mmCIF file of C-alpha atoms and ligand atoms in Angstrom:
data_model
loop_
_atom_site.group_PDB
_atom_site.id
_atom_site.type_symbol
_atom_site.label_atom_id
_atom_site.label_comp_id
_atom_site.label_asym_id
_atom_site.label_seq_id
_atom_site.Cartn_x
_atom_site.Cartn_y
_atom_site.Cartn_z
ATOM 1 C CA UNK A 23 -0.145 0.070 -0.178
ATOM 2 C CA UNK A 24 1.176 3.550 -0.648
ATOM 3 C CA UNK A 25 -0.229 5.925 1.890
ATOM 4 C CA UNK A 26 -0.361 9.574 0.407
ATOM 5 C CA UNK A 27 -1.240 12.239 3.144
ATOM 6 C CA UNK A 28 -2.448 15.509 1.301
ATOM 7 C CA UNK A 29 -3.134 18.981 2.856
ATOM 8 C CA UNK A 30 -6.738 19.282 1.741
ATOM 9 C CA UNK A 31 -9.631 17.334 0.482
ATOM 10 C CA UNK A 32 -9.092 19.068 -3.022
ATOM 11 C CA UNK A 33 -5.487 17.941 -3.153
ATOM 12 C CA UNK A 34 -6.960 14.370 -2.565
ATOM 13 C CA UNK A 35 -9.411 14.803 -5.480
ATOM 14 C CA UNK A 36 -6.969 16.417 -7.868
ATOM 15 C CA UNK A 37 -4.380 13.556 -7.370
ATOM 16 C CA UNK A 38 -7.248 10.865 -7.780
ATOM 17 C CA UNK A 39 -8.129 12.588 -10.833
ATOM 18 C CA UNK A 40 -4.505 12.485 -12.061
ATOM 19 C CA UNK A 41 -4.385 8.750 -11.496
ATOM 20 C CA UNK A 42 -7.619 8.236 -13.501
ATOM 21 C CA UNK A 43 -6.404 10.545 -16.382
ATOM 22 C CA UNK A 44 -3.475 8.757 -16.624
ATOM 23 C CA UNK A 45 -5.322 5.397 -16.947
ATOM 24 C CA UNK A 46 -7.358 6.774 -19.577
ATOM 25 C CA UNK A 47 -4.770 8.268 -21.671
ATOM 26 C CA UNK A 48 -2.917 4.769 -21.695
ATOM 27 C CA UNK A 49 -5.836 3.420 -23.817
ATOM 28 C CA UNK A 50 -9.182 1.739 -23.460
ATOM 29 C CA UNK A 51 -10.104 1.348 -19.777
ATOM 30 C CA UNK A 52 -12.409 0.003 -17.287
ATOM 31 C CA UNK A 53 -13.212 2.394 -14.332
ATOM 32 C CA UNK A 54 -14.576 1.249 -11.250
ATOM 33 C CA UNK A 55 -16.815 3.918 -9.863
ATOM 34 C CA UNK A 56 -17.853 4.723 -6.467
ATOM 35 C CA UNK A 57 -20.812 6.799 -5.043
ATOM 36 C CA UNK A 58 -20.947 8.599 -1.652
ATOM 37 C CA UNK A 59 -19.669 12.006 -0.974
ATOM 38 C CA UNK A 60 -16.054 11.280 -1.048
ATOM 39 C CA UNK A 61 -15.215 10.882 -4.560
ATOM 40 C CA UNK A 62 -17.480 14.226 -5.867
ATOM 41 C CA UNK A 63 -14.390 16.266 -5.666
ATOM 42 C CA UNK A 64 -12.710 13.760 -7.990
ATOM 43 C CA UNK A 65 -15.702 13.602 -10.527
ATOM 44 C CA UNK A 66 -15.702 17.612 -10.538
ATOM 45 C CA UNK A 67 -11.993 17.523 -11.553
ATOM 46 C CA UNK A 68 -12.583 15.027 -14.185
ATOM 47 C CA UNK A 69 -15.638 16.704 -15.490
ATOM 48 C CA UNK A 70 -13.599 19.991 -15.720
ATOM 49 C CA UNK A 71 -10.866 18.371 -17.748
ATOM 50 C CA UNK A 72 -13.535 16.991 -20.070
ATOM 51 C CA UNK A 73 -14.984 20.406 -20.620
ATOM 52 C CA UNK A 74 -11.453 21.855 -21.119
ATOM 53 C CA UNK A 75 -11.027 19.359 -23.994
ATOM 54 C CA UNK A 76 -8.417 17.434 -22.206
ATOM 55 C CA UNK A 77 -9.968 14.222 -21.209
ATOM 56 C CA UNK A 78 -12.289 11.851 -23.095
ATOM 57 C CA UNK A 79 -14.415 8.694 -21.835
ATOM 58 C CA UNK A 80 -15.337 7.455 -25.319
ATOM 59 C CA UNK A 81 -12.983 4.590 -25.085
ATOM 60 C CA UNK A 82 -14.023 3.648 -21.347
ATOM 61 C CA UNK A 83 -16.409 1.633 -19.715
ATOM 62 C CA UNK A 84 -17.294 1.960 -15.877
ATOM 63 C CA UNK A 85 -18.710 -0.588 -13.318
ATOM 64 C CA UNK A 86 -20.322 0.741 -10.117
ATOM 65 C CA UNK A 87 -19.409 -1.026 -6.807
ATOM 66 C CA UNK A 88 -23.091 -1.357 -5.529
ATOM 67 C CA UNK A 89 -26.754 -0.455 -5.409
ATOM 68 C CA UNK A 90 -29.636 -0.416 -2.814
ATOM 69 C CA UNK A 91 -32.233 -3.160 -3.259
ATOM 70 C CA UNK A 92 -35.668 -1.968 -3.714
ATOM 71 C CA UNK A 93 -34.936 1.493 -5.331
ATOM 72 C CA UNK A 94 -36.116 1.730 -9.121
ATOM 73 C CA UNK A 95 -33.220 3.136 -11.207
ATOM 74 C CA UNK A 96 -34.960 6.626 -11.567
ATOM 75 C CA UNK A 97 -35.090 7.066 -7.842
ATOM 76 C CA UNK A 98 -33.109 10.087 -7.057
ATOM 77 C CA UNK A 99 -30.854 8.008 -4.576
ATOM 78 C CA UNK A 100 -30.246 4.950 -6.647
ATOM 79 C CA UNK A 101 -26.754 4.980 -7.459
ATOM 80 C CA UNK A 102 -27.838 4.683 -10.956
ATOM 81 C CA UNK A 103 -29.019 8.155 -10.822
ATOM 82 C CA UNK A 104 -26.515 9.383 -8.299
ATOM 83 C CA UNK A 105 -23.544 8.386 -10.612
ATOM 84 C CA UNK A 106 -25.228 9.894 -13.630
ATOM 85 C CA UNK A 107 -26.117 13.144 -12.100
ATOM 86 C CA UNK A 108 -22.803 13.530 -10.328
ATOM 87 C CA UNK A 109 -20.546 12.506 -13.145
ATOM 88 C CA UNK A 110 -21.154 10.258 -16.021
ATOM 89 C CA UNK A 111 -23.865 12.672 -17.745
ATOM 90 C CA UNK A 112 -21.528 15.393 -17.683
ATOM 91 C CA UNK A 113 -18.660 13.488 -19.934
ATOM 92 C CA UNK A 114 -18.725 11.678 -22.939
ATOM 93 C CA UNK A 115 -19.072 7.878 -22.019
ATOM 94 C CA UNK A 116 -20.536 5.964 -24.947
ATOM 95 C CA UNK A 117 -24.266 4.762 -24.441
ATOM 96 C CA UNK A 118 -24.421 1.605 -22.405
ATOM 97 C CA UNK A 119 -20.840 2.083 -21.334
ATOM 98 C CA UNK A 120 -21.608 2.834 -17.625
ATOM 99 C CA UNK A 121 -22.936 -0.505 -15.819
ATOM 100 C CA UNK A 122 -24.745 -0.928 -12.410
ATOM 101 C CA UNK A 123 -26.522 -3.441 -10.327
ATOM 102 C CA UNK A 124 -30.164 -3.847 -10.797
ATOM 103 C CA UNK A 125 -31.452 -3.493 -7.137
ATOM 104 C CA UNK A 126 -35.054 -4.234 -8.412
ATOM 105 C CA UNK A 127 -34.211 -7.610 -10.022
ATOM 106 C CA UNK A 128 -36.630 -10.435 -9.291
ATOM 107 C CA UNK A 129 -33.802 -12.783 -8.796
ATOM 108 C CA UNK A 130 -30.984 -10.656 -6.952
ATOM 109 C CA UNK A 131 -28.641 -13.735 -6.683
ATOM 110 C CA UNK A 132 -28.984 -14.158 -10.600
ATOM 111 C CA UNK A 133 -28.402 -10.414 -10.981
ATOM 112 C CA UNK A 134 -25.094 -10.499 -8.675
ATOM 113 C CA UNK A 135 -23.662 -13.495 -10.701
ATOM 114 C CA UNK A 136 -24.343 -11.759 -13.934
ATOM 115 C CA UNK A 137 -22.685 -8.718 -12.866
ATOM 116 C CA UNK A 138 -19.660 -10.526 -11.993
ATOM 117 C CA UNK A 139 -19.721 -11.935 -15.532
ATOM 118 C CA UNK A 140 -20.199 -8.540 -17.024
ATOM 119 C CA UNK A 141 -17.139 -7.176 -15.388
ATOM 120 C CA UNK A 142 -15.080 -10.269 -16.375
ATOM 121 C CA UNK A 143 -16.179 -9.925 -20.047
ATOM 122 C CA UNK A 144 -15.138 -6.284 -19.923
ATOM 123 C CA UNK A 145 -11.573 -7.445 -18.978
ATOM 124 C CA UNK A 146 -11.800 -6.680 -15.534
ATOM 125 C CA UNK A 147 -11.551 -3.342 -13.699
ATOM 126 C CA UNK A 148 -8.466 -1.207 -14.444
ATOM 127 C CA UNK A 149 -8.649 1.472 -11.668
ATOM 128 C CA UNK A 150 -11.165 1.270 -8.964
ATOM 129 C CA UNK A 151 -12.148 4.194 -6.925
ATOM 130 C CA UNK A 152 -12.935 3.420 -3.253
ATOM 131 C CA UNK A 153 -14.442 5.202 -0.297
ATOM 132 C CA UNK A 154 -14.569 3.686 3.161
ATOM 133 C CA UNK A 155 -17.284 3.860 5.709
ATOM 134 C CA UNK A 156 -16.943 4.861 9.235
ATOM 135 C CA UNK A 157 -17.241 1.272 10.306
ATOM 136 C CA UNK A 158 -14.496 0.269 7.847
ATOM 137 C CA UNK A 159 -16.889 -0.951 4.991
ATOM 138 C CA UNK A 160 -15.657 -0.935 1.522
ATOM 139 C CA UNK A 161 -18.165 -0.914 -1.254
ATOM 140 C CA UNK A 162 -21.120 -2.056 1.077
ATOM 141 C CA UNK A 163 -19.024 -5.013 2.588
ATOM 142 C CA UNK A 164 -19.786 -4.419 6.165
ATOM 143 C CA UNK A 165 -17.668 -5.744 8.952
ATOM 144 C CA UNK A 166 -17.309 -9.617 8.941
ATOM 145 C CA UNK A 167 -17.742 -9.739 5.384
ATOM 146 C CA UNK A 168 -15.591 -12.449 4.016
ATOM 147 C CA UNK A 169 -12.442 -11.326 2.606
ATOM 148 C CA UNK A 170 -13.041 -13.636 -0.224
ATOM 149 C CA UNK A 171 -16.675 -12.553 -0.870
ATOM 150 C CA UNK A 172 -18.165 -11.894 -4.166
ATOM 151 C CA UNK A 173 -21.128 -9.869 -5.505
ATOM 152 C CA UNK A 174 -24.023 -10.437 -3.267
ATOM 153 C CA UNK A 175 -26.799 -9.198 -1.101
ATOM 154 C CA UNK A 176 -25.937 -7.539 2.164
ATOM 155 C CA UNK A 177 -27.902 -5.911 5.098
ATOM 156 C CA UNK A 178 -26.616 -2.630 6.204
ATOM 157 C CA UNK A 179 -25.463 -2.069 9.735
ATOM 158 C CA UNK A 180 -27.182 0.634 11.854
ATOM 159 C CA UNK A 181 -24.222 2.828 11.676
ATOM 160 C CA UNK A 182 -24.245 2.874 7.750
ATOM 161 C CA UNK A 183 -28.006 3.559 7.981
ATOM 162 C CA UNK A 184 -27.208 6.583 10.268
ATOM 163 C CA UNK A 185 -24.241 7.566 7.957
ATOM 164 C CA UNK A 186 -26.361 7.693 4.892
ATOM 165 C CA UNK A 187 -29.427 9.096 6.607
ATOM 166 C CA UNK A 188 -28.461 12.489 5.115
ATOM 167 C CA UNK A 189 -29.057 11.341 1.718
ATOM 168 C CA UNK A 190 -32.681 10.116 2.573
ATOM 169 C CA UNK A 191 -35.369 11.412 4.699
ATOM 170 C CA UNK A 192 -33.908 9.803 7.892
ATOM 171 C CA UNK A 193 -32.341 6.622 8.422
ATOM 172 C CA UNK A 194 -35.559 4.826 8.446
ATOM 173 C CA UNK A 195 -35.811 5.608 4.660
ATOM 174 C CA UNK A 196 -32.620 4.193 4.082
ATOM 175 C CA UNK A 197 -33.102 0.727 2.369
ATOM 176 C CA UNK A 198 -31.770 -2.024 4.548
ATOM 177 C CA UNK A 199 -30.302 -4.284 1.892
ATOM 178 C CA UNK A 200 -27.893 -3.490 -0.966
ATOM 179 C CA UNK A 201 -26.179 -5.458 -3.776
ATOM 180 C CA UNK A 202 -22.353 -4.845 -3.532
ATOM 181 C CA UNK A 203 -19.237 -6.140 -5.247
ATOM 182 C CA UNK A 204 -17.467 -8.620 -2.946
ATOM 183 C CA UNK A 205 -14.152 -7.886 -1.351
ATOM 184 C CA UNK A 206 -12.673 -10.693 -3.647
ATOM 185 C CA UNK A 207 -14.397 -8.994 -6.404
ATOM 186 C CA UNK A 208 -12.921 -5.640 -5.734
ATOM 187 C CA UNK A 209 -9.555 -7.034 -4.970
ATOM 188 C CA UNK A 210 -9.277 -8.261 -8.575
ATOM 189 C CA UNK A 211 -9.211 -4.631 -9.949
ATOM 190 C CA UNK A 212 -5.863 -3.838 -10.986
ATOM 191 C CA UNK A 213 -5.419 -0.795 -9.197
ATOM 192 C CA UNK A 214 -7.165 0.418 -6.108
ATOM 193 C CA UNK A 215 -7.659 4.037 -5.118
ATOM 194 C CA UNK A 216 -8.937 4.335 -1.780
ATOM 195 C CA UNK A 217 -9.959 7.996 -0.752
ATOM 196 C CA UNK A 218 -10.905 9.270 2.675
ATOM 197 C CA UNK A 219 -11.550 12.717 3.621
ATOM 198 C CA UNK A 220 -12.198 14.163 7.231
ATOM 199 C CA UNK A 221 -11.817 13.319 10.861
ATOM 200 C CA UNK A 222 -14.795 10.991 10.672
ATOM 201 C CA UNK A 223 -12.729 8.507 8.683
ATOM 202 C CA UNK A 224 -9.584 8.749 10.506
ATOM 203 C CA UNK A 225 -10.185 5.739 12.767
ATOM 204 C CA UNK A 226 -11.485 3.215 9.910
ATOM 205 C CA UNK A 227 -8.379 4.387 8.015
ATOM 206 C CA UNK A 228 -5.786 3.645 10.770
ATOM 207 C CA UNK A 229 -7.577 0.130 11.287
ATOM 208 C CA UNK A 230 -7.577 -0.467 7.436
ATOM 209 C CA UNK A 231 -4.015 0.674 6.725
ATOM 210 C CA UNK A 232 -2.101 -0.165 9.905
ATOM 211 C CA UNK A 233 -4.423 -2.641 11.845
ATOM 212 C CA UNK A 234 -4.419 -6.436 11.226
ATOM 213 C CA UNK A 235 -5.948 -7.958 8.055
ATOM 214 C CA UNK A 236 -9.269 -8.949 9.756
ATOM 215 C CA UNK A 237 -12.897 -9.328 8.670
ATOM 216 C CA UNK A 238 -13.973 -6.824 11.402
ATOM 217 C CA UNK A 239 -12.170 -4.167 9.344
ATOM 218 C CA UNK A 240 -13.274 -4.844 5.675
ATOM 219 C CA UNK A 241 -10.741 -2.108 4.420
ATOM 220 C CA UNK A 242 -8.014 -4.083 5.790
ATOM 221 C CA UNK A 243 -8.635 -6.812 2.976
ATOM 222 C CA UNK A 244 -6.940 -4.148 0.634
ATOM 223 C CA UNK A 245 -3.765 -5.093 2.413
ATOM 224 C CA UNK A 246 -3.693 -8.220 0.411
ATOM 225 C CA UNK A 247 -3.731 -6.386 -2.928
ATOM 226 C CA UNK A 248 -0.460 -5.611 -4.829
ATOM 227 C CA UNK A 249 -1.318 -2.169 -6.077
ATOM 228 C CA UNK A 250 -3.235 0.167 -3.646
ATOM 229 C CA UNK A 251 -2.913 3.911 -3.359
ATOM 230 C CA UNK A 252 -4.423 5.514 -0.275
ATOM 231 C CA UNK A 253 -5.368 9.093 -0.648
ATOM 232 C CA UNK A 254 -6.020 10.972 2.639
ATOM 233 C CA UNK A 255 -6.311 14.423 3.673
ATOM 234 C CA UNK A 256 -4.585 15.374 7.042
ATOM 235 C CA UNK A 257 -7.725 14.857 9.049
ATOM 236 C CA UNK A 258 -8.431 11.311 7.752
ATOM 237 C CA UNK A 259 -4.604 10.669 8.425
ATOM 238 C CA UNK A 260 -4.673 11.769 11.830
ATOM 239 C CA UNK A 261 -4.883 8.441 13.509
ATOM 240 C CA UNK A 262 -2.118 6.871 11.570
ATOM 241 C CA UNK A 263 0.999 5.931 13.487
ATOM 242 C CA UNK A 264 3.520 6.198 10.648
ATOM 243 C CA UNK A 265 2.629 9.615 8.927
ATOM 244 C CA UNK A 266 6.139 10.944 9.189
ATOM 245 C CA UNK A 267 7.187 7.806 7.257
ATOM 246 C CA UNK A 268 4.640 7.940 4.594
ATOM 247 C CA UNK A 269 5.061 11.731 3.817
ATOM 248 C CA UNK A 270 8.849 11.007 3.669
ATOM 249 C CA UNK A 271 8.699 8.428 1.192
ATOM 250 C CA UNK A 272 6.229 9.944 -0.820
ATOM 251 C CA UNK A 273 8.330 13.176 -0.888
ATOM 252 C CA UNK A 274 11.151 11.336 -2.356
ATOM 253 C CA UNK A 275 9.322 9.182 -4.876
ATOM 254 C CA UNK A 276 10.234 9.742 -8.687
ATOM 255 C CA UNK A 277 7.948 11.935 -10.393
ATOM 256 C CA UNK A 278 7.615 9.734 -13.492
ATOM 257 C CA UNK A 279 6.228 6.915 -11.492
ATOM 258 C CA UNK A 280 2.859 8.005 -10.973
ATOM 259 C CA UNK A 281 0.703 6.171 -8.273
HETATM 260 P P1 LIG B 29 -19.003 8.627 2.042
HETATM 261 O O1 LIG B 29 -19.161 7.234 2.135
HETATM 262 O O2 LIG B 29 -18.154 8.730 0.703
HETATM 263 O O3 LIG B 29 -20.447 9.091 1.692
HETATM 264 O O4 LIG B 29 -18.468 9.031 3.093
HETATM 265 C C1 LIG B 29 -18.124 6.343 1.908
HETATM 266 C C2 LIG B 29 -18.736 4.810 1.966
HETATM 267 O O5 LIG B 29 -19.618 4.510 2.820
HETATM 268 O O6 LIG B 29 -18.089 3.944 1.478
#
């Protein structure tokens, strides 16, 4: 894992956008997109670069990490709607290039299996954006998710219901169930970009990065991946024990290397 501590949330967003731009300019790419508050700044930077004529998504496909069960795609809080409104409708993806899970499928287990097959058929994810929950979840893999899990149905913890209540009309309105890529699925992406902003994420980041690999902190599963960039602002980094080491080594990294 490479841990990169940046002065501000905007630096996190810009650095993540740089990594995605580098991937896109290398050739046809498969992006893994996350919803939630954390990646919004990254999407704003990518939209701006597209508007400035510097970045095109016509050769890219994208896969979402997760989706609520029981929300129709047109519901404003479905992740289909959220990613379209926050990002994909503002750039030039080809029609049908942005893939999400269908949380209204009659057979949710079949939907999960088919989604895995669609990711594989696209050649796998090149670069995956990830946030982290205050309970350490990745995607919607809540604590005790198997580190080898595949796309499946999960029940959200009370903490996640509360954390996401601000997107809805209170926590009672947040769907209890979701479809999410599993930790085993996510770990097959070739490059993982884990983003975290703010003090509320400091404990989860410390457990994921410096704690033991354990199902009690799903983010710790990323320690098993060969190419992870953890981009955090100073507040989200505040509970890390080895901040000086991370700052020093990143400061001396060769510029040509990228993330
Ligand atoms: P947030 O959610 O970006 O809205 O903080 C992150 C997550 O729950 O994975």
